[in-house]
Amino acid sequence: MPADTSGPHPEGALEQLALLRTAEGAAALELATSLHTAGVDVLAGLDRLRATVGAELAGPAWGYARLRVRARPVFGADADRLFLTTDTLEQAGRPELAARRAARLLAAGGDEVDSVADLGCAAGTDTIALARAGASVLAVDVDPLARELTAANVEALGLADRVWVVAGDAVELVAAARGGEVANCAAAVLDPARRAGGRRLLDPDRWSPPWSTVVDLLDRVPVTAVKVAPGLDHDRVPEGVEAEWVSVRGSIVEALLWGRAVSSVWRRATVVQDGPAGRTAHELTADADPGHAPTGPVRGWLHEPDPAVIRSGLVSLAAAELEATLVDPTIAYLTSDAPADSPWVTSYRVDEVLPFNLKKLKALLRSRGVGRVTVKKRGSAIEPEELARQLRGPGESSATVVVTRVAGKPTALVCGLP
Ligand SMILES: C[S@@+](CC[C@H](N)C(=O)[O-])C[C@H]1O[C@@H](n2cnc3c(N)ncnc32)[C@H](O)[C@@H]1O
């Protein structure tokens, strides 16, 4: 059978990985990867592998190759050399963001920092970014398979001379941290496990390591980066610690807390966009809580703030920049007289504003020849896809319907009418 590489680890997972790291294993993986790439199905693939590399290697090679192929869109050329399990692939951040984090951490540490502790390395994707940024890395994990994966990955990428992989409990290491160092390293990265049994752990006290270790680390080691859940409550962010939310193409991808030697602002929203010149990261920052934006009537344009701007509590900065107001004090939609050429928002021309009523909305859309509708909502219980289906009609044109509250009342804003 193919290796089931999702946790808890199946019996023999360590032995299978060791086998795949031999020359025979590498050949088996290469063949398995080419079979996956060619779209060969599991039964035919395993048959071919068994006949060529033997039964012992066939299953594990198929399982790891499957994840290499799955990792390609994110890890590019590295993917075909990485050893990943379902869990560690899910936990791994994007390499370009890991590189950004590593660069900021090392720049803040300056000459004082030559080694970084990666406290919970999983398959080592942060370790790899830190090593590539020039650091020596102490990669720590409680999980033996994680340690073996990290060891295999740094070796495969030619970084083994800069990385030491060790068993350790981050809770204990952080509790013993002294003089700004943890495990003799002057900087640290902590990315607590925030899932268990396939489910998100919403309570940070249940993360592993738990929230108390996050706070402890931020207190004891000033050159630190901690990855947290994007839904983290602002009230939890310790005084003097910068919290950053990062979005890529309109979706939040990570939230970070920066140690006090790295922090330079109160909050930061980093909006990464694809443009003609490639990827660009735009940063909106505030030194202190900027408070709420003013509220006003709906004007000619509606602006939907990027989720990183919303989560970081910086909507009022975007509003000030665009001379925009909120449509409702409790909802993160802005309105102004002009479209915005800004990374912080997406703009929609408002053509009609009506109290939310399905029948009236349908009639309006029909009368304007609209057959396809994109529904957006904020502050409403409607199901966007269900409403879009209900509003579908024979018309050729399309429009966007925004269902929200305006001054407390359920309202539909019809945008982009033909
Ligand atoms: C979210 S993953 C880290 C992902 C990693 N940063 C990456 O980029 O791939 C969390 C890791 O922390 C490890 N871990 C959980 N509790 C730990 C503890 N108390 N001490 C050390 N490692 C721990 C888990 O085994 C898991 O590998």
Coordinates of C-alpha atoms and ligand atoms in Angstrom, one line a residue:
M1 CA 0.0 0.0 0.0
P2 CA 1.1 3.6 -0.5
A3 CA 2.5 5.2 2.6
D4 CA -0.2 6.9 4.6
T5 CA 1.9 9.9 5.5
S6 CA -0.8 11.7 7.5
G7 CA -0.4 11.7 11.3
P8 CA -0.4 10.0 13.7
H9 CA 2.5 8.4 12.0
P10 CA 2.0 4.9 10.7
E11 CA 4.2 2.1 12.0
G12 CA 7.4 2.0 10.0
A13 CA 7.3 5.6 8.8
L14 CA 10.8 6.3 10.0
E15 CA 12.2 3.1 8.4
Q16 CA 10.4 4.0 5.2
L17 CA 11.9 7.4 5.1
A18 CA 15.4 6.0 5.8
L19 CA 14.9 3.6 2.9
L20 CA 13.9 6.4 0.6
R21 CA 17.1 8.3 1.5
T22 CA 19.3 5.5 0.0
A23 CA 20.4 5.5 -3.6
E24 CA 17.8 2.8 -4.4
G25 CA 15.2 5.0 -2.6
A26 CA 16.1 8.0 -4.7
A27 CA 15.7 6.0 -7.9
A28 CA 12.3 4.7 -6.7
L29 CA 11.2 8.2 -5.9
E30 CA 12.3 9.5 -9.2
L31 CA 10.4 6.8 -11.0
A32 CA 7.3 7.3 -8.8
T33 CA 7.4 11.1 -9.4
S34 CA 7.5 10.6 -13.1
L35 CA 4.6 8.2 -13.0
H36 CA 2.5 10.7 -10.9
T37 CA 3.5 13.5 -13.3
A38 CA 2.3 11.3 -16.2
G39 CA -1.0 10.9 -14.4
V40 CA -0.6 7.1 -14.0
D41 CA -3.3 5.8 -11.6
V42 CA -2.4 4.2 -8.2
L43 CA -2.9 0.6 -9.2
A44 CA -0.9 0.8 -12.4
G45 CA 1.7 3.0 -10.7
L46 CA 2.3 0.6 -7.9
D47 CA 2.4 -2.4 -10.2
R48 CA 5.1 -0.7 -12.3
L49 CA 7.0 0.4 -9.2
R50 CA 6.9 -3.1 -7.6
A51 CA 8.2 -4.6 -10.8
T52 CA 11.0 -2.1 -11.0
V53 CA 12.1 -1.2 -7.5
G54 CA 10.6 -4.0 -5.4
A55 CA 7.6 -4.2 -3.0
E56 CA 9.4 -2.6 0.0
L57 CA 10.1 0.7 -1.8
A58 CA 7.1 0.9 -4.0
G59 CA 4.5 2.0 -1.5
P60 CA 6.6 4.6 0.3
A61 CA 8.0 6.0 -3.0
W62 CA 4.4 6.4 -4.4
G63 CA 3.2 8.2 -1.2
Y64 CA 6.1 10.7 -1.0
A65 CA 6.1 11.2 -4.8
R66 CA 2.4 12.1 -4.6
L67 CA 3.2 14.8 -2.1
R68 CA 6.1 16.1 -4.2
V69 CA 3.8 16.6 -7.1
R70 CA 1.3 18.3 -4.8
A71 CA 3.9 20.6 -3.4
R72 CA 5.1 21.8 -6.8
P73 CA 2.8 24.8 -7.2
V74 CA 4.1 26.2 -3.9
F75 CA 7.7 24.9 -3.7
G76 CA 8.6 25.0 -7.3
A77 CA 11.9 23.2 -8.2
D78 CA 12.5 22.3 -4.5
A79 CA 9.4 20.2 -4.4
D80 CA 11.0 17.3 -6.3
R81 CA 13.7 17.1 -3.7
L82 CA 11.6 17.5 -0.6
F83 CA 10.4 14.8 1.8
L84 CA 7.0 15.8 3.0
T85 CA 4.0 14.2 4.7
T86 CA 0.4 15.2 4.3
D87 CA 0.6 17.0 7.7
T88 CA 3.9 18.7 7.2
L89 CA 2.9 19.9 3.7
E90 CA -0.3 21.4 5.2
Q91 CA 1.7 23.1 8.0
A92 CA 4.4 24.5 5.8
G93 CA 4.1 28.1 4.9
R94 CA 4.9 29.6 1.5
P95 CA 8.7 29.6 0.9
E96 CA 8.7 33.2 -0.4
L97 CA 7.1 34.3 2.9
A98 CA 9.4 32.1 5.0
A99 CA 12.3 33.8 3.2
R100 CA 10.9 37.3 3.9
R101 CA 10.4 36.4 7.6
A102 CA 13.9 35.0 7.8
A103 CA 15.5 38.1 6.2
R104 CA 13.6 40.5 8.5
L105 CA 14.5 38.4 11.6
L106 CA 18.2 38.3 10.7
A107 CA 18.4 41.9 9.7
A108 CA 16.9 42.9 13.1
G109 CA 19.3 40.7 14.9
G110 CA 22.3 42.1 13.1
D111 CA 25.8 40.8 13.9
E112 CA 24.6 39.6 17.3
V113 CA 22.6 36.8 15.6
D114 CA 24.5 33.9 14.0
S115 CA 22.2 31.1 15.1
V116 CA 18.5 30.8 15.1
A117 CA 16.4 28.2 17.0
D118 CA 13.5 26.8 14.9
L119 CA 11.2 25.6 17.8
G120 CA 9.0 23.0 16.1
C121 CA 10.6 22.5 12.7
A122 CA 8.1 20.0 11.2
A123 CA 9.5 19.2 7.7
G124 CA 11.9 22.2 8.0
T125 CA 10.6 24.7 5.6
D126 CA 11.4 27.6 8.0
T127 CA 14.7 26.0 8.8
I128 CA 15.5 25.9 5.1
A129 CA 14.6 29.6 4.7
L130 CA 16.7 30.6 7.7
A131 CA 19.7 28.6 6.5
R132 CA 19.4 30.0 3.0
A133 CA 19.3 33.5 4.5
G134 CA 22.7 32.7 6.0
A135 CA 21.9 31.6 9.6
S136 CA 23.0 28.5 11.4
V137 CA 19.9 26.8 12.5
L138 CA 19.1 24.6 15.5
A139 CA 16.0 22.7 14.3
V140 CA 14.0 21.3 17.2
D141 CA 11.0 19.1 17.3
V142 CA 9.3 16.7 19.7
D143 CA 8.3 14.5 16.7
P144 CA 11.0 12.0 15.5
L145 CA 9.5 11.9 12.0
A146 CA 9.6 15.7 11.8
R147 CA 13.2 15.7 12.7
E148 CA 14.1 13.0 10.1
L149 CA 12.1 14.9 7.4
T150 CA 14.0 18.1 8.3
A151 CA 17.4 16.3 8.2
A152 CA 16.5 14.7 4.9
N153 CA 15.3 18.0 3.4
V154 CA 18.3 20.1 4.4
E155 CA 20.6 17.4 3.1
A156 CA 18.6 17.2 -0.2
L157 CA 19.0 21.0 -0.6
G158 CA 22.7 21.2 0.3
L159 CA 22.1 23.0 3.6
A160 CA 23.1 20.3 6.1
D161 CA 26.3 22.0 7.1
R162 CA 24.3 24.9 8.6
V163 CA 21.6 23.0 10.3
W164 CA 21.6 20.9 13.5
V165 CA 18.5 18.8 14.0
V166 CA 17.8 17.9 17.6
A167 CA 15.0 16.4 19.8
G168 CA 13.6 18.9 22.3
D169 CA 10.5 20.3 23.9
A170 CA 10.0 24.0 23.0
V171 CA 8.1 24.6 26.3
E172 CA 11.1 23.5 28.3
L173 CA 13.6 25.3 26.1
V174 CA 11.7 28.6 26.3
A175 CA 11.2 28.3 30.1
A176 CA 15.0 27.9 30.4
A177 CA 15.8 30.8 28.1
R178 CA 18.2 33.4 29.6
G179 CA 20.0 36.5 28.5
G180 CA 18.0 36.9 25.4
E181 CA 18.9 33.5 24.1
V182 CA 17.1 30.2 23.8
A183 CA 19.0 26.9 23.4
N184 CA 22.1 29.1 23.0
C185 CA 20.6 30.8 20.0
A186 CA 20.2 34.6 20.0
A187 CA 17.1 34.4 17.8
A188 CA 14.1 32.1 17.5
V189 CA 11.2 31.1 15.2
L190 CA 8.2 29.5 16.7
D191 CA 5.3 28.2 14.7
P192 CA 3.0 26.3 17.1
A193 CA 0.9 23.4 15.8
R194 CA -2.6 24.8 15.6
R195 CA -4.4 21.7 14.4
A196 CA -5.2 18.4 16.1
G197 CA -7.1 15.5 14.6
G198 CA -7.5 17.4 11.3
R199 CA -9.3 20.3 13.1
R200 CA -8.2 23.9 13.8
L201 CA -7.5 24.7 17.4
L202 CA -9.2 28.0 17.9
D203 CA -8.1 28.4 21.5
P204 CA -4.4 29.5 21.5
D205 CA -4.0 27.8 25.0
R206 CA -4.5 24.5 23.2
W207 CA -1.8 25.1 20.5
S208 CA 1.4 23.1 20.8
P209 CA 3.4 24.7 22.3
P210 CA 0.6 26.7 24.0
W211 CA 0.1 30.4 24.2
S212 CA 2.0 30.7 27.5
T213 CA 5.1 29.6 25.6
V214 CA 4.5 32.2 22.9
V215 CA 4.3 35.0 25.4
D216 CA 7.3 33.6 27.3
L217 CA 9.4 33.5 24.2
L218 CA 8.4 37.0 23.2
D219 CA 9.4 38.2 26.7
R220 CA 12.7 36.3 26.9
V221 CA 14.1 36.4 23.4
P222 CA 13.7 39.8 21.7
V223 CA 14.8 38.6 18.2
T224 CA 11.8 36.3 17.6
A225 CA 9.2 35.6 15.0
V226 CA 6.1 33.7 16.0
K227 CA 3.5 32.5 13.5
V228 CA 0.0 32.7 14.9
A229 CA -3.6 32.0 13.7
P230 CA -4.9 34.9 11.5
G231 CA -8.0 35.0 13.8
L232 CA -5.8 35.9 16.9
D233 CA -7.5 38.4 19.1
H234 CA -5.7 41.8 19.2
D235 CA -6.2 41.8 23.0
R236 CA -3.7 38.9 23.2
V237 CA -0.9 40.7 21.5
P238 CA 1.6 41.7 24.2
E239 CA 2.6 45.3 24.7
G240 CA 5.5 46.4 22.5
V241 CA 5.0 43.4 20.1
E242 CA 4.2 44.1 16.4
A243 CA 1.5 42.0 14.9
E244 CA 1.5 41.6 11.2
W245 CA -1.1 40.1 8.9
V246 CA -0.1 39.0 5.4
S247 CA -2.4 38.4 2.5
V248 CA -1.6 37.1 -0.9
R249 CA -3.9 37.8 -3.8
G250 CA -6.7 38.8 -1.4
S251 CA -6.5 35.9 1.0
I252 CA -4.9 36.0 4.4
V253 CA -2.0 33.5 4.5
E254 CA -0.3 34.2 7.8
A255 CA -0.2 36.3 10.9
L256 CA 3.0 37.0 12.8
L257 CA 4.1 38.4 16.1
W258 CA 7.5 40.0 16.1
G259 CA 9.8 40.1 19.2
R260 CA 10.5 43.5 20.7
A261 CA 13.9 43.8 19.0
V262 CA 12.3 43.3 15.6
S263 CA 9.0 45.2 16.1
S264 CA 9.0 48.6 14.6
V265 CA 5.3 49.5 14.6
W266 CA 2.0 48.6 16.4
R267 CA 0.4 46.7 13.5
R268 CA 1.4 46.0 9.9
A269 CA -0.8 44.8 7.0
T270 CA 1.3 43.3 4.2
V271 CA -0.6 42.9 1.0
V272 CA 1.1 40.8 -1.6
Q273 CA -0.2 41.3 -5.2
D274 CA 0.7 39.9 -8.6
G275 CA 1.2 42.6 -11.1
P276 CA 2.8 43.0 -14.6
A277 CA 6.2 43.5 -12.8
G278 CA 5.8 40.3 -10.8
R279 CA 5.0 40.1 -7.1
T280 CA 4.9 43.2 -5.0
A281 CA 4.4 43.5 -1.2
H282 CA 2.6 46.7 0.0
E283 CA 2.8 47.5 3.6
L284 CA 0.4 49.6 5.7
T285 CA 1.5 50.3 9.2
A286 CA 0.5 52.2 12.3
D287 CA 2.5 53.1 15.4
A288 CA -0.6 53.1 17.5
D289 CA -4.3 52.1 17.3
P290 CA -5.7 54.4 14.7
G291 CA -9.3 53.9 15.9
H292 CA -12.4 53.7 13.8
A293 CA -13.1 55.3 10.5
P294 CA -16.0 57.8 10.4
T295 CA -19.4 56.5 9.0
G296 CA -21.3 58.2 6.2
P297 CA -24.0 57.6 3.6
V298 CA -23.3 55.3 0.6
R299 CA -21.7 57.2 -2.2
G300 CA -20.8 56.3 -5.8
W301 CA -18.1 53.8 -5.0
L302 CA -17.9 50.9 -2.5
H303 CA -14.4 49.7 -1.4
E304 CA -13.8 46.3 0.0
P305 CA -10.7 46.4 2.2
D306 CA -8.1 43.6 1.8
P307 CA -8.5 41.1 4.7
A308 CA -4.9 41.9 5.9
V309 CA -6.0 45.5 6.3
I310 CA -9.1 44.5 8.1
R311 CA -7.5 41.9 10.4
S312 CA -4.7 44.3 11.4
G313 CA -7.2 46.9 12.5
L314 CA -6.0 49.5 9.9
V315 CA -9.2 50.1 7.9
S316 CA -9.3 53.7 9.2
L317 CA -5.9 54.4 7.7
A318 CA -7.1 53.1 4.3
A319 CA -10.3 55.2 4.7
A320 CA -8.3 58.4 5.4
E321 CA -6.0 57.8 2.4
L322 CA -9.1 57.3 0.1
E323 CA -11.2 60.0 1.7
A324 CA -13.7 57.3 2.4
T325 CA -16.2 56.6 5.2
L326 CA -17.7 53.3 6.5
V327 CA -21.2 52.4 5.4
D328 CA -21.9 51.2 8.9
P329 CA -19.9 51.5 12.1
T330 CA -19.7 47.8 12.5
I331 CA -18.9 46.7 8.9
A332 CA -15.6 46.9 7.0
Y333 CA -17.0 48.4 3.8
L334 CA -15.9 51.8 2.8
T335 CA -17.5 54.3 0.4
S336 CA -16.3 57.4 -1.4
D337 CA -17.0 59.4 -4.6
A338 CA -14.2 57.9 -6.7
P339 CA -12.7 54.5 -7.5
A340 CA -9.5 53.8 -5.6
D341 CA -6.2 52.8 -7.3
S342 CA -4.9 51.3 -4.0
P343 CA -3.6 48.0 -2.8
W344 CA -5.7 48.3 0.3
V345 CA -9.1 47.9 -1.3
T346 CA -11.0 46.6 -4.3
S347 CA -13.5 49.1 -5.7
Y348 CA -17.0 48.6 -7.0
R349 CA -19.2 51.2 -8.7
V350 CA -22.5 51.4 -6.9
D351 CA -25.4 51.7 -9.2
E352 CA -28.4 51.0 -7.0
V353 CA -28.9 50.9 -3.2
L354 CA -32.1 49.2 -2.0
P355 CA -33.4 47.6 1.3
F356 CA -32.6 43.9 1.1
N357 CA -35.6 42.2 -0.6
L358 CA -35.2 39.2 -2.8
K359 CA -38.2 39.9 -5.1
K360 CA -37.2 43.5 -5.7
L361 CA -33.6 42.6 -6.3
K362 CA -34.6 40.0 -8.8
A363 CA -36.9 42.4 -10.6
L364 CA -34.2 45.1 -10.8
L365 CA -31.6 42.6 -12.2
R366 CA -34.1 41.3 -14.8
S367 CA -35.0 44.8 -15.9
R368 CA -31.3 45.5 -16.5
G369 CA -30.6 42.3 -18.4
V370 CA -28.4 40.8 -15.7
G371 CA -28.3 37.0 -15.7
R372 CA -25.2 36.3 -13.7
V373 CA -24.5 37.7 -10.3
T374 CA -21.6 37.6 -7.9
V375 CA -22.7 38.0 -4.4
K376 CA -20.6 39.5 -1.6
K377 CA -21.7 39.9 1.9
R378 CA -20.6 41.3 5.2
G379 CA -22.8 41.5 8.3
S380 CA -25.6 39.4 6.8
A381 CA -26.6 35.8 7.3
I382 CA -27.3 35.1 3.6
E383 CA -25.4 32.3 1.8
P384 CA -23.7 34.1 -1.1
E385 CA -23.8 31.1 -3.4
E386 CA -27.4 30.3 -2.7
L387 CA -28.4 33.9 -3.3
A388 CA -26.4 34.0 -6.5
R389 CA -28.3 30.9 -7.7
Q390 CA -31.7 32.5 -6.8
L391 CA -30.8 35.7 -8.6
R392 CA -29.6 33.9 -11.8
G393 CA -31.7 34.8 -14.8
P394 CA -31.8 34.7 -18.6
G395 CA -29.9 38.0 -19.1
E396 CA -26.5 38.1 -20.8
S397 CA -24.9 40.7 -18.4
S398 CA -23.4 40.3 -15.0
A399 CA -23.2 42.4 -11.9
T400 CA -22.1 42.3 -8.3
V401 CA -24.6 42.4 -5.4
V402 CA -23.2 43.3 -2.0
V403 CA -25.5 42.4 0.9
T404 CA -24.6 44.3 4.0
R405 CA -25.9 46.6 6.7
V406 CA -26.1 50.3 6.0
A407 CA -26.6 52.4 9.1
G408 CA -27.9 49.2 10.8
K409 CA -30.4 48.2 8.0
P410 CA -30.1 45.1 5.8
T411 CA -29.2 46.6 2.4
A412 CA -28.3 45.4 -1.1
L413 CA -25.9 47.5 -3.1
V414 CA -26.0 46.6 -6.8
C415 CA -22.7 47.3 -8.4
G416 CA -21.3 47.3 -12.0
L417 CA -24.7 47.2 -13.8
P418 CA -24.5 47.3 -17.6
Ligands
LIG1 C1 3.0 24.1 12.5 S1 4.3 23.0 12.6 C2 5.7 23.9 12.2 C3 5.8 24.1 10.7 C4 7.2 24.7 10.2 N1 7.4 26.0 10.8 C5 7.3 24.8 8.7 O1 7.5 25.8 8.2 O2 7.1 23.7 8.1 C6 4.5 22.8 14.3 C7 5.6 21.8 14.7 O3 5.9 21.9 16.1 C8 6.1 20.7 16.7 N2 5.8 20.8 18.1 C9 4.6 20.8 18.8 N3 4.8 21.0 20.1 C10 6.1 21.1 20.3 C11 6.9 21.2 21.4 N4 6.4 21.4 22.6 N5 8.3 21.2 21.3 C12 8.9 21.1 20.1 N6 8.1 20.9 19.0 C13 6.8 20.9 19.1 C14 5.2 19.7 16.0 O4 5.7 18.4 16.1 C15 5.2 20.3 14.6 O5 6.2 19.6 13.8

